[in-house]
Coordinates of C-alpha atoms in Angstrom, one line a residue:
Chain A
X7 CA -0.1 0.0 0.0
X8 CA 1.4 3.4 -0.9
X9 CA 2.5 5.7 2.0
X10 CA -0.1 8.2 1.2
X11 CA -3.0 5.6 1.5
X12 CA -1.5 4.5 4.8
X13 CA -1.5 8.1 6.1
X14 CA -5.1 8.6 5.0
X15 CA -6.2 5.4 6.8
X16 CA -4.2 6.4 9.9
X17 CA -5.9 9.9 9.8
X18 CA -9.3 8.4 9.6
X19 CA -8.5 6.2 12.6
X20 CA -7.0 9.1 14.5
X21 CA -10.1 11.1 14.0
X22 CA -12.3 8.2 15.0
X23 CA -10.3 7.7 18.2
X24 CA -9.8 11.4 19.0
X25 CA -12.6 11.7 21.7
X26 CA -10.7 9.1 23.8
X27 CA -7.3 10.6 23.2
X28 CA -8.7 14.0 24.0
X29 CA -10.2 12.6 27.2
X30 CA -6.8 11.0 28.1
X31 CA -4.8 14.1 27.4
X32 CA -7.1 16.8 28.8
X33 CA -7.8 14.7 31.8
X34 CA -4.1 14.5 32.6
X35 CA -3.1 18.0 31.8
X36 CA -6.2 19.9 32.7
X37 CA -5.2 22.7 30.3
X38 CA -7.0 22.9 26.9
X39 CA -4.4 24.8 25.0
X40 CA -1.6 22.4 26.3
X41 CA -3.8 19.4 25.6
X42 CA -4.5 20.6 22.0
X43 CA -0.8 21.1 21.4
X44 CA -0.1 17.6 22.7
X45 CA -2.8 16.0 20.4
X46 CA -1.5 17.8 17.5
X47 CA 2.1 16.7 18.2
X48 CA 1.0 13.2 18.6
X49 CA -0.5 13.2 15.1
X50 CA 2.7 14.7 13.6
X51 CA 4.8 12.0 15.2
X52 CA 2.4 9.3 14.0
X53 CA 2.5 10.7 10.4
X54 CA 6.4 10.8 10.7
X55 CA 6.3 7.2 11.9
X56 CA 4.2 6.1 9.0
X57 CA 6.1 8.1 6.5
X58 CA 9.3 6.2 7.7
X59 CA 7.6 3.1 6.5
X60 CA 6.5 1.6 9.9
X61 CA 2.9 0.9 11.0
X62 CA 1.9 0.9 14.6
X63 CA 0.3 -2.5 15.6
X64 CA -2.2 -0.8 17.7
X65 CA -2.7 2.8 16.7
X66 CA -4.8 4.0 19.7
X67 CA -2.2 2.5 22.2
X68 CA 0.7 4.0 20.1
X69 CA -0.9 7.5 20.2
X70 CA -1.6 7.2 23.9
X71 CA 2.0 6.1 24.6
X72 CA 3.3 9.0 22.6
X73 CA 0.8 11.4 24.2
X74 CA 1.9 10.0 27.7
X75 CA 5.5 11.0 27.0
X76 CA 4.5 14.5 25.8
X77 CA 2.3 15.0 28.9
X78 CA 5.3 14.1 31.0
X79 CA 7.4 16.5 29.0
X80 CA 4.7 19.2 29.6
X81 CA 4.6 18.6 33.4
X82 CA 8.4 18.8 33.7
X83 CA 8.2 22.4 32.3
X84 CA 5.8 23.4 35.2
X85 CA 7.8 25.6 37.4
X86 CA 6.0 25.2 40.8
X87 CA 5.3 21.4 40.7
X88 CA 5.8 19.4 43.8
X89 CA 5.9 16.1 42.0
X90 CA 8.7 14.2 40.3
X91 CA 7.2 12.9 37.1
X92 CA 9.6 10.0 36.8
X93 CA 8.8 8.7 40.2
X94 CA 7.5 5.2 40.8
X95 CA 4.1 6.5 42.1
X96 CA 3.6 8.5 38.9
X97 CA 4.6 5.4 36.8
X98 CA 2.0 3.4 38.7
X99 CA -0.7 6.0 38.3
X100 CA -0.1 6.4 34.5
X101 CA -0.2 2.5 34.1
X102 CA -3.6 2.5 35.8
X103 CA -4.8 5.4 33.7
X104 CA -3.6 3.5 30.5
X105 CA -5.4 0.4 31.8
X106 CA -8.6 2.5 32.2
X107 CA -8.4 3.5 28.5
X108 CA -7.3 0.1 27.3
X109 CA -10.3 -1.8 28.8
X110 CA -12.3 -3.9 26.4
X111 CA -15.3 -2.0 25.0
X112 CA -14.1 1.4 26.2
X113 CA -14.4 2.8 22.6
X114 CA -18.0 1.6 22.1
X115 CA -18.9 2.8 25.6
X116 CA -17.3 6.1 24.9
X117 CA -19.5 6.5 21.8
X118 CA -22.7 6.0 23.8
X119 CA -21.5 8.2 26.6
X120 CA -20.8 11.0 24.2
X121 CA -24.2 10.8 22.7
X122 CA -25.7 10.8 26.3
X123 CA -23.4 13.8 27.1
X124 CA -24.9 15.8 24.2
X125 CA -28.5 14.9 25.5
X126 CA -27.6 15.9 29.1
X127 CA -26.0 19.2 28.0
X128 CA -29.0 20.1 26.0
X129 CA -31.1 19.6 29.1
X130 CA -29.1 22.1 31.2
X131 CA -30.5 25.5 31.9
X132 CA -29.1 28.2 29.6
X133 CA -27.2 30.0 32.5
X134 CA -25.4 26.7 33.4
X135 CA -24.5 26.1 29.8
X136 CA -23.1 29.7 29.5
X137 CA -21.0 29.1 32.7
X138 CA -19.6 25.8 31.3
X139 CA -19.0 27.4 27.9
X140 CA -17.0 30.3 29.4
X141 CA -14.7 27.7 31.0
X142 CA -14.6 24.9 28.4
X143 CA -15.2 26.7 25.1
X144 CA -13.9 30.1 25.6
X145 CA -11.3 29.0 28.0
X146 CA -11.5 32.1 30.2
X147 CA -9.7 32.5 33.4
X148 CA -11.6 31.6 36.5
X149 CA -11.3 35.3 37.7
X150 CA -13.0 36.6 34.6
X151 CA -15.8 34.0 34.8
X152 CA -16.3 34.8 38.5
X153 CA -16.4 38.5 37.7
X154 CA -19.1 38.1 34.8
X155 CA -21.2 35.9 37.1
X156 CA -20.9 38.1 40.1
X157 CA -19.6 35.3 42.2
X158 CA -16.4 34.6 44.2
X159 CA -13.7 32.6 42.5
X160 CA -14.3 29.8 45.1
X161 CA -18.1 29.7 44.4
X162 CA -17.3 29.6 40.6
X163 CA -15.1 26.6 41.0
X164 CA -17.8 24.9 43.2
X165 CA -20.4 25.7 40.6
X166 CA -18.3 24.3 37.7
X167 CA -17.5 21.3 39.7
X168 CA -21.1 20.6 40.6
X169 CA -22.3 21.1 36.9
X170 CA -19.7 18.6 35.7
X171 CA -20.8 16.1 38.5
X172 CA -24.5 16.6 37.4
X173 CA -23.4 15.7 33.8
X174 CA -21.4 12.8 35.0
X175 CA -24.5 11.4 37.0
X176 CA -26.7 12.1 33.9
X177 CA -24.5 10.4 31.5
X178 CA -23.9 7.5 33.9
X179 CA -27.8 7.1 34.5
X180 CA -28.5 7.3 30.7
X181 CA -25.8 4.7 29.7
X182 CA -26.3 2.2 32.7
Chain B
X29 CA -14.6 12.5 53.7
X30 CA -15.7 9.1 52.2
X31 CA -13.6 7.3 49.6
X32 CA -15.7 8.4 46.7
X33 CA -15.4 12.0 47.7
X34 CA -11.7 11.7 48.2
X35 CA -11.4 10.1 44.8
X36 CA -13.3 12.9 43.1
X37 CA -11.1 15.5 44.9
X38 CA -7.9 13.7 43.8
X39 CA -9.2 13.5 40.2
X40 CA -9.8 17.2 40.2
X41 CA -6.3 17.8 41.6
X42 CA -4.7 15.5 39.0
X43 CA -2.6 17.5 36.5
X44 CA -2.5 20.6 38.8
X45 CA 0.7 21.7 40.3
X46 CA -0.7 21.5 43.7
X47 CA -0.9 17.6 43.8
X48 CA 1.6 16.0 45.9
X49 CA 3.6 12.8 45.5
X50 CA 1.7 11.1 48.3
X51 CA -1.7 12.1 46.7
X52 CA -0.5 10.5 43.4
X53 CA 0.3 7.2 45.1
X54 CA -3.2 7.4 46.8
X55 CA -4.9 7.9 43.5
X56 CA -2.9 5.2 41.8
X57 CA -3.9 2.8 44.7
X58 CA -7.6 3.9 44.4
X59 CA -7.6 3.1 40.6
X60 CA -6.7 -0.5 41.3
X61 CA -10.4 -1.2 40.8
X62 CA -12.3 -1.5 37.6
X63 CA -15.3 0.6 38.6
X64 CA -13.0 3.5 39.6
X65 CA -11.2 3.2 36.3
X66 CA -14.5 3.4 34.4
X67 CA -15.4 6.5 36.6
X68 CA -12.1 8.1 35.7
X69 CA -12.6 7.3 32.0
X70 CA -16.2 8.8 32.0
X71 CA -15.0 11.8 34.1
X72 CA -12.2 12.5 31.6
X73 CA -14.3 11.8 28.6
X74 CA -16.6 14.5 29.8
X75 CA -13.9 17.0 30.7
X76 CA -12.1 16.2 27.4
X77 CA -15.2 16.6 25.1
X78 CA -17.4 19.1 27.0
X79 CA -16.0 22.1 25.0
X80 CA -16.7 20.5 21.7
X81 CA -20.2 19.3 22.9
X82 CA -21.1 22.8 24.1
X83 CA -19.7 24.5 20.9
X84 CA -21.8 21.9 18.8
X85 CA -24.8 22.7 20.9
X86 CA -24.4 26.5 20.3
X87 CA -23.8 25.9 16.5
X88 CA -27.1 23.8 16.5
X89 CA -29.1 26.5 18.2
X90 CA -27.8 29.2 15.7
X91 CA -28.5 26.9 12.9
X92 CA -32.0 26.1 14.1
X93 CA -32.7 29.9 14.4
X94 CA -31.4 30.6 11.0
X95 CA -33.2 27.7 9.3
X96 CA -36.1 28.8 7.1
X97 CA -39.6 27.6 8.1
X98 CA -40.4 24.2 6.4
X99 CA -42.1 24.5 3.1
X100 CA -45.8 23.7 3.3
X101 CA -47.4 20.7 1.5
X102 CA -49.5 21.9 -1.3
X103 CA -52.5 20.4 0.2
X104 CA -52.1 22.5 3.3
X105 CA -51.7 25.6 1.1
X106 CA -54.8 24.6 -0.8
X107 CA -56.9 24.1 2.3
X108 CA -55.8 27.3 3.8
X109 CA -56.9 29.2 0.7
X110 CA -60.0 27.3 0.6
X111 CA -60.8 28.2 4.2
X112 CA -60.2 31.9 3.5
X113 CA -62.5 31.5 0.4
X114 CA -65.3 29.9 2.4
X115 CA -65.0 32.7 5.1
X116 CA -65.2 35.4 2.5
X117 CA -68.3 33.6 1.0
X118 CA -70.0 33.4 4.3
X119 CA -69.4 37.1 4.9
X120 CA -70.8 37.9 1.4
X121 CA -73.9 35.7 1.9
X122 CA -74.6 37.3 5.3
X123 CA -74.5 40.8 3.6
X124 CA -76.9 39.8 1.0
X125 CA -79.2 38.2 3.4
X126 CA -79.2 41.4 5.5
X127 CA -80.0 43.5 2.4
X128 CA -82.8 41.2 1.3
X129 CA -84.3 41.4 4.7
X130 CA -84.1 45.2 4.5
X131 CA -85.9 44.9 1.1
X132 CA -88.6 42.6 2.4
X133 CA -89.3 44.8 5.4
X134 CA -90.0 48.0 3.6
X135 CA -91.0 46.5 0.2
X136 CA -88.8 49.1 -1.6
X137 CA -88.7 49.5 -5.4
X138 CA -85.3 48.6 -7.1
X139 CA -84.0 52.0 -7.2
X140 CA -84.7 52.8 -3.5
X141 CA -83.2 49.5 -2.6
X142 CA -80.1 50.2 -4.7
X143 CA -79.8 53.6 -3.1
X144 CA -80.3 52.1 0.3
X145 CA -77.6 49.4 -0.2
X146 CA -75.2 52.1 -1.5
X147 CA -75.9 54.3 1.6
X148 CA -75.4 51.3 3.9
X149 CA -72.1 50.4 2.2
X150 CA -70.9 54.0 2.3
X151 CA -71.9 54.7 5.8
X152 CA -70.8 51.3 7.3
X153 CA -67.5 51.5 9.2

């Protein structure tokens, strides 16, 4: 198969798996811009790998492995971190996280859960949706969101957390 | 704090600079359970895709607002016109009956009747 076809197939698979890869990376780094950079870098490395004539046996696992290294590199750059990212505890945690994403049927379940998420988001009151959008779409700092909503920063964090918990419970209920 | 609340708290702290080595070890130990791993996956799936879902929701709302009203079936259009036609005919018939009654009451000759009808039409609001 020509390299261009291999890259096209890999791109289609990458797009198909991007929800889970996005969950993995954004869950670990909790920073949308950094996560997007890591996902893009993962794709570039995958396409380089394929262009060099190789093919990953399990593409989602290969991408997660690459993303994991990029996440560790990102963490090393953080200035005030208390944690050593090459510690045995971190290694163990990352292995458990990988296991969570490797579990059988995770992809199919993720598909149903994302559909349920869309339904649950549609049911939220407009005010709650706007609050979440400011954080997760516009990526505004908490101080700005709190100022707009006329709340304290602590109350905003709590509200955002409660909304995410409500969505979590809603999706869980719909897919159980 | 019960273990589930502690698990949620540690998940929130994960990736933040404030998390300690001890808390990472604690979270890793907690994840040695399939249910907790499934919870982590769902929590992160929501966190990782919420922005896209919310943006999609906003686009859908804008698209729905901008979408033109669906085209009516020709039968619906026909019946709507027919209804207006029937209503207009009924009004016309009522007017004719009213003038006819005026005619029978006073037994007017055609010229007087025509004048009476014209006066009624002109003076009616």
